[in-house]
XYZ file of C-alpha atoms in Angstrom:
498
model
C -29.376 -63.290 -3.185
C -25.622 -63.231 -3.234
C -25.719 -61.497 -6.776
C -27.980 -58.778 -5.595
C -25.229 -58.806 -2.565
C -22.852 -58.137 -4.851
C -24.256 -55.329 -6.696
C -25.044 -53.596 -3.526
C -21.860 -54.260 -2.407
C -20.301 -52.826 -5.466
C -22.442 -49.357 -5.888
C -21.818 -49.097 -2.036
C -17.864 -49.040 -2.647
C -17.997 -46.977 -5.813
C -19.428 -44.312 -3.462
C -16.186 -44.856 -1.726
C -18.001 -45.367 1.685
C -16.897 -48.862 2.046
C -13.245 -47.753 1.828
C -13.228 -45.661 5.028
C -12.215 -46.884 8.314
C -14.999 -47.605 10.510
C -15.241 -44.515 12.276
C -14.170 -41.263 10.174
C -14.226 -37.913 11.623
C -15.376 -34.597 10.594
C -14.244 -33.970 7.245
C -13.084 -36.937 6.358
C -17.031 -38.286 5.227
C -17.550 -35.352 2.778
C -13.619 -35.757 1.169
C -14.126 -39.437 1.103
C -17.355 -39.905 -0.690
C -16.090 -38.782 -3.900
C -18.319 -39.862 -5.988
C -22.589 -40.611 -5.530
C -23.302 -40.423 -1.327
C -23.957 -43.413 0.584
C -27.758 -42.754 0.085
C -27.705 -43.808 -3.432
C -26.785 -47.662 -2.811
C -29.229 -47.553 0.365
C -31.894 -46.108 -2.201
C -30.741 -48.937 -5.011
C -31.439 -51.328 -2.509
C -34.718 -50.287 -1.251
C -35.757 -50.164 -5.133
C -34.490 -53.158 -6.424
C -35.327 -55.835 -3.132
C -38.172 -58.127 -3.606
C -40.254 -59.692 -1.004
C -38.545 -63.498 -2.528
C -34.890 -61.797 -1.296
C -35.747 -61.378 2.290
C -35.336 -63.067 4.947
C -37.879 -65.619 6.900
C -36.524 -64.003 10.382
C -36.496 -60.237 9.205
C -39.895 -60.769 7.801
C -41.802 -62.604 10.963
C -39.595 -59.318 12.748
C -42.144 -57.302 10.338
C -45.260 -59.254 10.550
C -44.973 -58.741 14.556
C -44.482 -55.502 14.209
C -47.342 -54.976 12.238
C -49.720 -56.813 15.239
C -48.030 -54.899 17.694
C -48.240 -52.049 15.921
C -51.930 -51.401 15.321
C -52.632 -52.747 18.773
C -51.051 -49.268 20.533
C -52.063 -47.406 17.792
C -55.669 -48.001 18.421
C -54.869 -47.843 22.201
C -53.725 -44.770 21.887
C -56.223 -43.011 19.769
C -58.037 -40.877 22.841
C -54.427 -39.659 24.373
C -52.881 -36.234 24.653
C -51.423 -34.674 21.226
C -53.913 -37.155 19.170
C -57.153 -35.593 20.200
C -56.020 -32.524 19.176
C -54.108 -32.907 15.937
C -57.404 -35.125 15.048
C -59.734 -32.308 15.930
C -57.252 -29.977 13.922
C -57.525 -31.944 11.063
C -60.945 -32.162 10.851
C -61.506 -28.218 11.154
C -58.551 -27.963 8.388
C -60.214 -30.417 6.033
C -58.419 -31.129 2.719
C -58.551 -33.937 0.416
C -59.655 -37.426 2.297
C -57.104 -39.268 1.101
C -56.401 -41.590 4.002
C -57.258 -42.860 7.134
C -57.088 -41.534 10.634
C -56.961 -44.880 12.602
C -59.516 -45.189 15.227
C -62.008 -42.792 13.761
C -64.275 -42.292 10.301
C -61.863 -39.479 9.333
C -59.904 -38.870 6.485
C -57.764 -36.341 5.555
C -54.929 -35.859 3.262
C -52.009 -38.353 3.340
C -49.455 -36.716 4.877
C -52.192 -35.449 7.837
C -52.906 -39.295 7.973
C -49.409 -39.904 8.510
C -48.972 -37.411 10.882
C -51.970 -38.253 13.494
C -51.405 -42.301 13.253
C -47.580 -41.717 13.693
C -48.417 -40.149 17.009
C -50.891 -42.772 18.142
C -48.716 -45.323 17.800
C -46.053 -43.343 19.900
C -48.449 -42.188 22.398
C -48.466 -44.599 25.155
C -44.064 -45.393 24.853
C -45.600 -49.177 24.051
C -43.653 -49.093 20.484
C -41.570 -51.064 19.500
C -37.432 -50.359 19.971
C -34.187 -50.917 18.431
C -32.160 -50.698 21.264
C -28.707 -50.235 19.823
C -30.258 -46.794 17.765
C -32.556 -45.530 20.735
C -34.928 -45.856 17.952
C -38.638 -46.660 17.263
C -39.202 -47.413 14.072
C -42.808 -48.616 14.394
C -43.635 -45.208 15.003
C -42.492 -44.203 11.396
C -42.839 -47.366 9.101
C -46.307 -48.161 9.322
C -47.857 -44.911 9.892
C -46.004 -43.217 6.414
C -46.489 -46.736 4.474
C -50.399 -47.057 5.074
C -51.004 -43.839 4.762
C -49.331 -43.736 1.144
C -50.876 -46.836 0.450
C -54.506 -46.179 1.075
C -53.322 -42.778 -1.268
C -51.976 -44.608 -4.482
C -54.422 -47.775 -3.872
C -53.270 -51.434 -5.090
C -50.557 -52.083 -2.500
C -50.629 -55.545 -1.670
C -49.571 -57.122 1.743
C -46.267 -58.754 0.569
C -45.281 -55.347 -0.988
C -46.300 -53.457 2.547
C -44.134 -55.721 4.421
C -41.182 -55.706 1.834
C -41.644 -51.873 2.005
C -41.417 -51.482 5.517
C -38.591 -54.065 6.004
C -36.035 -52.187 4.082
C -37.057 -48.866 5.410
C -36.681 -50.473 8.905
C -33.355 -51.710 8.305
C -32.054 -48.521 6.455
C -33.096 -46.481 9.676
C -31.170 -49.135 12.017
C -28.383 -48.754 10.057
C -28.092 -44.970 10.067
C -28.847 -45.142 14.009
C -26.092 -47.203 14.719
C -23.736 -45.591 11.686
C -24.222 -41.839 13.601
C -21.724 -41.042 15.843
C -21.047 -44.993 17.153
C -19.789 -45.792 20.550
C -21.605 -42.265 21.761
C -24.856 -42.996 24.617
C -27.761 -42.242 22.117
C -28.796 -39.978 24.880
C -25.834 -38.181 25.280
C -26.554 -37.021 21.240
C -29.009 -34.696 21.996
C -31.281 -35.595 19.776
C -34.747 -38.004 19.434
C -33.604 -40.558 17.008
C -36.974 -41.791 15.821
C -38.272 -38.005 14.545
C -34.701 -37.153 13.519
C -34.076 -40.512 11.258
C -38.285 -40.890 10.749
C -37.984 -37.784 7.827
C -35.823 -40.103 6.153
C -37.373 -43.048 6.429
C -40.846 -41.787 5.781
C -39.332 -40.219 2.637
C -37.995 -43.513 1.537
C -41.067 -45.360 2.212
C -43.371 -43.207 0.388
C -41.042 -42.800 -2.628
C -41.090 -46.840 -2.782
C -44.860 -47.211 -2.439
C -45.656 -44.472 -5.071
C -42.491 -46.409 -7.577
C -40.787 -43.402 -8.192
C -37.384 -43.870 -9.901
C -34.426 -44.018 -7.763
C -33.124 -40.728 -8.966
C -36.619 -38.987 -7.354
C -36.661 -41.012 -4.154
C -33.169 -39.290 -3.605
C -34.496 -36.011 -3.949
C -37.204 -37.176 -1.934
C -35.011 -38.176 1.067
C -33.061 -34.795 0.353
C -36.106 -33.020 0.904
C -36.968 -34.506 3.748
C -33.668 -34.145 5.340
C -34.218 -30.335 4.588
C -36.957 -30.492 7.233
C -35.466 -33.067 9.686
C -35.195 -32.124 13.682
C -36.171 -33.591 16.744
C -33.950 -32.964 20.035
C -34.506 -34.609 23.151
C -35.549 -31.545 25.500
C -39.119 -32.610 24.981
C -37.982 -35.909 27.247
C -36.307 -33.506 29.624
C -39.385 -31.297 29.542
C -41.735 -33.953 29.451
C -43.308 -32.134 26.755
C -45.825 -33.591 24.676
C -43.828 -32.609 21.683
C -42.255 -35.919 22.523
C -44.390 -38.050 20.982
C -45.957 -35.012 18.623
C -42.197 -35.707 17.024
C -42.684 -38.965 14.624
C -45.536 -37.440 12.986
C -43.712 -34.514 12.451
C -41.101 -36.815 10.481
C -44.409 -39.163 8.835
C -45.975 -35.740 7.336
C -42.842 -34.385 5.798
C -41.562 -36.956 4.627
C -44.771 -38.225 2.882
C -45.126 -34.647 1.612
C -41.499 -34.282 0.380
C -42.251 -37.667 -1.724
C -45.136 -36.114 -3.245
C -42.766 -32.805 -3.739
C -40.265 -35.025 -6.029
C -42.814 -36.541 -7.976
C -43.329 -33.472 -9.511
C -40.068 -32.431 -10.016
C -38.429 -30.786 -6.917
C -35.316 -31.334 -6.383
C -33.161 -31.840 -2.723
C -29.796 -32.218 -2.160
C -27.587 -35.210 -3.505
C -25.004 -35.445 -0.688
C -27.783 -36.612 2.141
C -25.897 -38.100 4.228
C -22.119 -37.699 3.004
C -22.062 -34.145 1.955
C -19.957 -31.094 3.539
C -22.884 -30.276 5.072
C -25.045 -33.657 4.927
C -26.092 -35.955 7.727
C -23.003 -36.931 9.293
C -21.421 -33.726 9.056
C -24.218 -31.408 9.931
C -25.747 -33.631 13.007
C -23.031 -35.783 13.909
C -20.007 -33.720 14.300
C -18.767 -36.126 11.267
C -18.708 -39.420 13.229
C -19.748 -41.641 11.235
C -19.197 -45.402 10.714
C -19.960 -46.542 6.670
C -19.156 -50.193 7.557
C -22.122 -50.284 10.263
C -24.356 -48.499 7.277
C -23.128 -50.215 4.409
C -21.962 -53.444 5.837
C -23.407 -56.600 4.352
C -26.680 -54.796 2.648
C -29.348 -57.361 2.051
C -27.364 -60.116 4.051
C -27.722 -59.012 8.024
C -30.627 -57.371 9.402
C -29.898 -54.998 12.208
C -33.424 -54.802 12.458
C -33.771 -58.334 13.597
C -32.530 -56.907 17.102
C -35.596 -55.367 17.527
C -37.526 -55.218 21.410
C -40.619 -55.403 21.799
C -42.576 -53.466 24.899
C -44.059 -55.423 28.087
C -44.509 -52.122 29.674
C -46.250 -48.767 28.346
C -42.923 -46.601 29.477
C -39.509 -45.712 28.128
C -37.261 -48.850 27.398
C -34.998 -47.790 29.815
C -36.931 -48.295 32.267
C -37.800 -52.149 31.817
C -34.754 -53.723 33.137
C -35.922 -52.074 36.892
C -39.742 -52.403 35.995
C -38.728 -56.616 35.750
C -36.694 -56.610 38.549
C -39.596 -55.117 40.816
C -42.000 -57.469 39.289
C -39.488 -60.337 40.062
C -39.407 -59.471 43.256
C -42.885 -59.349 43.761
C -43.757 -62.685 42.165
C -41.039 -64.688 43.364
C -41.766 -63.195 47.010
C -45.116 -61.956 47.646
C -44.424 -59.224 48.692
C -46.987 -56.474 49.567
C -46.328 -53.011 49.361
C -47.216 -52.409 53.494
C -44.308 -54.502 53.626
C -41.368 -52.557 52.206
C -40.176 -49.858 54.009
C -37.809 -48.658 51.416
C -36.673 -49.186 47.507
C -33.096 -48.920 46.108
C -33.003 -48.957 42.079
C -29.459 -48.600 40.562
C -29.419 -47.909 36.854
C -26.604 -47.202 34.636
C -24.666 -44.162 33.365
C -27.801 -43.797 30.288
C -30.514 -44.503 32.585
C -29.821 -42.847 35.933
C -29.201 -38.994 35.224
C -32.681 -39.078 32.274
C -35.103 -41.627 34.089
C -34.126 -41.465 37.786
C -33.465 -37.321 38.441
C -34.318 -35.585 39.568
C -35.572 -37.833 42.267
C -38.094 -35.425 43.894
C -39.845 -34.609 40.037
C -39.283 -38.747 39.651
C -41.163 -39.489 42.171
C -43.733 -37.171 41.679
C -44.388 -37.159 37.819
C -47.031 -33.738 37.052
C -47.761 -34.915 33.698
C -48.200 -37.949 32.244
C -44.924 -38.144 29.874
C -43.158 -37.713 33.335
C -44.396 -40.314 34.649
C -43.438 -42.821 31.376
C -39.968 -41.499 31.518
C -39.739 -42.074 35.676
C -38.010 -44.999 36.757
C -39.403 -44.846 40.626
C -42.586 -44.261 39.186
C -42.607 -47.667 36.739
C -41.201 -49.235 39.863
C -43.656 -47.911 42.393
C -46.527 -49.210 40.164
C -45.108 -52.707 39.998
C -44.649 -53.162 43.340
C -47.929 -51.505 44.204
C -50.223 -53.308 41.805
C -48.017 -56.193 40.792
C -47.898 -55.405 37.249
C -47.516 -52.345 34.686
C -50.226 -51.382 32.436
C -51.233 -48.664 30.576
C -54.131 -47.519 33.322
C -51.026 -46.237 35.501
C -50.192 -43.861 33.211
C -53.140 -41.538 32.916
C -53.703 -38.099 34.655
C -55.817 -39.585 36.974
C -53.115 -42.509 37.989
C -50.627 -39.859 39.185
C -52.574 -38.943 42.072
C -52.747 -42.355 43.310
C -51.666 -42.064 46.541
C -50.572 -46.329 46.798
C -48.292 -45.578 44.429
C -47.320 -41.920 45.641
C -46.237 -43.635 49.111
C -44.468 -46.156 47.589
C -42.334 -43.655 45.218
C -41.653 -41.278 48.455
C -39.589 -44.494 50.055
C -37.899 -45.194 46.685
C -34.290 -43.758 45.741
C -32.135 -44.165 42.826
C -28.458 -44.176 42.410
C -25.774 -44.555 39.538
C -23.675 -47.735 38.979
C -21.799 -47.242 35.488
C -21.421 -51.693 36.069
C -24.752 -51.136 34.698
C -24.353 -49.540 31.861
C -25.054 -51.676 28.270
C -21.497 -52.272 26.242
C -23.126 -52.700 23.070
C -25.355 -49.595 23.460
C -28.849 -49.078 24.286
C -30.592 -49.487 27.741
C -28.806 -51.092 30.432
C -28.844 -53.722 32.988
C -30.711 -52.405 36.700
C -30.663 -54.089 40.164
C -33.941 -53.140 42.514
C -33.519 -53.843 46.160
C -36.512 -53.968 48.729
C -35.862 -53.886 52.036
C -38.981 -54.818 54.226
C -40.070 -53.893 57.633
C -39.348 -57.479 58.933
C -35.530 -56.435 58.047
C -35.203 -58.698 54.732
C -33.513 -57.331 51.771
C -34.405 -58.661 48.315
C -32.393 -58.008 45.593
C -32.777 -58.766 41.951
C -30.745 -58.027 38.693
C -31.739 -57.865 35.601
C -29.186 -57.710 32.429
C -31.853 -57.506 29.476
C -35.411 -56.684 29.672
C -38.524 -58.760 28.393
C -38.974 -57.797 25.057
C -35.380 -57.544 24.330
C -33.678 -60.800 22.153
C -31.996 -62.052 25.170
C -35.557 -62.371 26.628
C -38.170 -62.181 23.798
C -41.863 -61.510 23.937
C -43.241 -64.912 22.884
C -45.757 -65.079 19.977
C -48.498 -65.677 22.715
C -47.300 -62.587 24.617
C -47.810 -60.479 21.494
C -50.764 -61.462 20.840
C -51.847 -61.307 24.571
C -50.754 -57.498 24.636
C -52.615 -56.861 21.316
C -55.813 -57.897 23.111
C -54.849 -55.995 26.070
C -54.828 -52.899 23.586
C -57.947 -53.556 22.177
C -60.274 -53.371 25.293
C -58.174 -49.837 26.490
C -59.367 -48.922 22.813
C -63.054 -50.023 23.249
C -62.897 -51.780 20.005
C -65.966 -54.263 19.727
C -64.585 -57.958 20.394
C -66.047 -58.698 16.494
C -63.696 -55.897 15.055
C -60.480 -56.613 17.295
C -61.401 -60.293 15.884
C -61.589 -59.155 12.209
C -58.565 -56.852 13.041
C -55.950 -59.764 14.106
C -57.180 -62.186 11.189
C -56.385 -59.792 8.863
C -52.981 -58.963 10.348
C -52.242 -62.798 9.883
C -53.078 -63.501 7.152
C -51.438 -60.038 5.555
C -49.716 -61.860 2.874
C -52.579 -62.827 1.343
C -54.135 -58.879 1.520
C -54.602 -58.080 -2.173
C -55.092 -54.140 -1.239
C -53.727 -52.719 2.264
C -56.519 -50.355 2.032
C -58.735 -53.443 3.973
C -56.360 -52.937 6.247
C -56.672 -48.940 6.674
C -60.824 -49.817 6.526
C -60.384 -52.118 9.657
C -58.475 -49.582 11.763
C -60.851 -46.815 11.503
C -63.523 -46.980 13.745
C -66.930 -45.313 14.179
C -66.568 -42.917 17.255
């Protein structure tokens, strides 16, 4: 490995990215980078790594992610945006290339892409690389299985090798884009924006084009790429309509460089690449570039408790703390005070009138006093709180009216990503309970245990309906994925009858 180190290393400083400070401004990336762009040694090494090079820890990150994964994805196979890009697709029709998970369609590849890709981010139960405000889940799987079950003979080591490197090439342009800025404070929705990349790269491995295509791949894709956060301010469902957005193009632009079209060469470096065009040409090459094939960002990866936006966990514990630890019932408390940093507050908290009275049902994921309410209502958080039907509850309506929410930037995360939250409860016996949280379940300070995983895969599986014989079959085959001469058996087992 520290060969292949070394040769990454060494096409990574020829493209002079290596030799900039670690933050250069605007202008600075495109005069610097005077020779290939920094996507060329990022596409080297998503070419040239075998399974044999990677790490045990980044690939039992992968093999999670792949349980987790299809768990949510079949959960969220009958939500909002799914049903109707799946009916869509059917009255479209095309080639049936691949899958549509949770259903006997299938459709062309990059249709597959697109409807899984949403699925999986449906229910905000996907997995999260808190550092990027990224989801990479929500890409990986969806573009690689859906190329896969399109060029046939993909086996499970080369799925998991696949989606490893495109994991960790998406962490590392999260983190490289505009560093030491609030991901929120960007503007725009990392996981579509960075997923037409990714998906690019993915399907260019998968299909074994030649590095030179798989640029021209990415270029194309980057062509294409958007995704802005108003949709979270909205609560639009073009929210989680956004990663298949970034699945289907980027599938599609693969395909497009197979035969010959061409993108642009400066990606990410050029005058008007990535950093330049997106990032007001903040950019850090050492957090991109920075010991390739050695440390995983990737490895930081959370995984979800809780069917809601990460940034709300930290308060979402905290009430459930409280509510274990003091058995508490909700004709108790008379009123709730949740204080969330400088990222969470103004995005998750306020409003506090629309917060505590979510209309839709991406409101209500993205509402702290809602996640809160729920807790301390019902004891726990589950996906059956967030349906259109949940939001008139009125337990959990009284319990949001005597919640508030303030701002404490001691909250806020110094590393990036969600923050820390204290949840106090004052009762009508005149105690105050207090709890603070500094990292969420899920996150590495606090990971989800094996068990837990597995736990919240079955969890999935009855909300999905999925016969207790097929969620069986469906987890055996996820462990033993290694073994999987053909992902397609994998693609077979997600589809589903009705």
């Amino acid at each position: 490995m520290q060969m292949r180190r070394r040769s990454f290393m060494e096409a990574a400083l020829a493209a002079g990215s290596l030799a900039l400070p670690g933050l250069a401004r605007a202008g600075q990336v495109a005069a610097a980078a005077v020779a290939p762009d920094s996507i060329e040694p990022l596409i080297d090494y998503l070419v040239r790594t075998r399974f044999q090079d990677l790490p045990a820890p980044a690939l039992a990150m992968t093999r999670a992610q792949l349980l987790d994964t299809m768990g949510i994805a079949l959960a969220g196979r009958g939500e909002a945006g799914v049903r109707e890009l799946r009916e869509l697709a059917r009255e479209l029709g095309g080639k049936g290339e691949s899958v549509v998970w949770g259903s006997p369609l299938r459709v062309p590849a990059h249709d597959a892409a697109r409807i899984n890709a949403v699925m999986v981010h449906a229910l905000e139960f996907d997995d999260t690389f808190g550092r990027g405000y990224l989801h990479p889940a929500a890409i990986t799987y969806p573009a690689a299985l859906a190329v896969a079950d399109l060029v046939g003979g993909v086996d499970g080591r080369e799925l998991l090798t696949a989606v490893t490197l495109a994991t960790d090439i998406a962490c590392r342009i999260a983190i490289s884009s505009q560093p030491g800025v609030d991901g929120f404070a960007t503007g725009w929705h990392n996981t579509t924006l960075i997923g037409y990349l990714a998906a690019a790269m993915l399907a260019g491995r998968l299909m074994k084009l030649p590095p030179a295509r798989i640029v021209d791949a990415v270029g194309i894709a980057y062509h294409q790429a958007a995704g802005n956060a108003q949709s979270h301010i909205d609560s639009a469902l073009t929210k989680r309509l956004g990663p298949g957005m970034a699945c289907a193009a980027g599938v599609f632009a693969a395909r497009l460089a197979m035969r010959g079209v061409t993108g642009p060469r400066g990606v990410l470096d050029g005058k008007k690449g990535w950093y330049a065009q997106y990032h007001r040409g903040l950019a850090s090459h050492e957090l991109l570039l920075g010991d390739l094939g050695e440390r995983f960002p990737a490895e930081e990866l959370s995984f979800k408790p809780w069917p809601s936006c990460r940034g709300s966990h930290t308060s979402a514990d905290a009430a459930l703390q409280i509510v274990a630890e003091h058995r508490v019932r909700p004709d108790q408390i008379e009123r709730v005070v949740i204080r969330n940093g400088p990222a969470e507050w103004p995005f998750l908290s306020n409003p506090i009138e629309r917060k505590r009275r979510p209309a839709t049902v991406v409101e209500a994921q993205f509402s702290i006093p809602w996640v809160v309410a729920a807790a301390l209502v019902d004891g726990k958080v589950r996906i059956a709180q967030f349906t259109q039907d949940a939001l008139q509850r009125a337990d959990i309506l009284a319990m949001t009216a005597r919640t508030s929410a303030v701002q404490d930037d001691r909250l806020a995360n110094p590393r990036g990503g969600p923050g820390q939250a204290v949840v106090e409860v004052a009762t009508r016996d005149g105690r105050v309970l207090t709890k603070h949280v500094v990292a969420a379940k899920g996150d590495p300070q606090a990971p989800m245990s094996p068990a837990e995983i597995e736990a919240k895969f079955a969890d999935c599986m009855d909300y999905a309906g999925l016969p207790n014989a097929q969620a069986t079959a469906l987890r055996q085959l996820i462990a033993g994925i290694d073994r999987v001469t053909d992902v397609r058996s994998l693609s077979a087992a997600m589809a589903m009858s009705a």
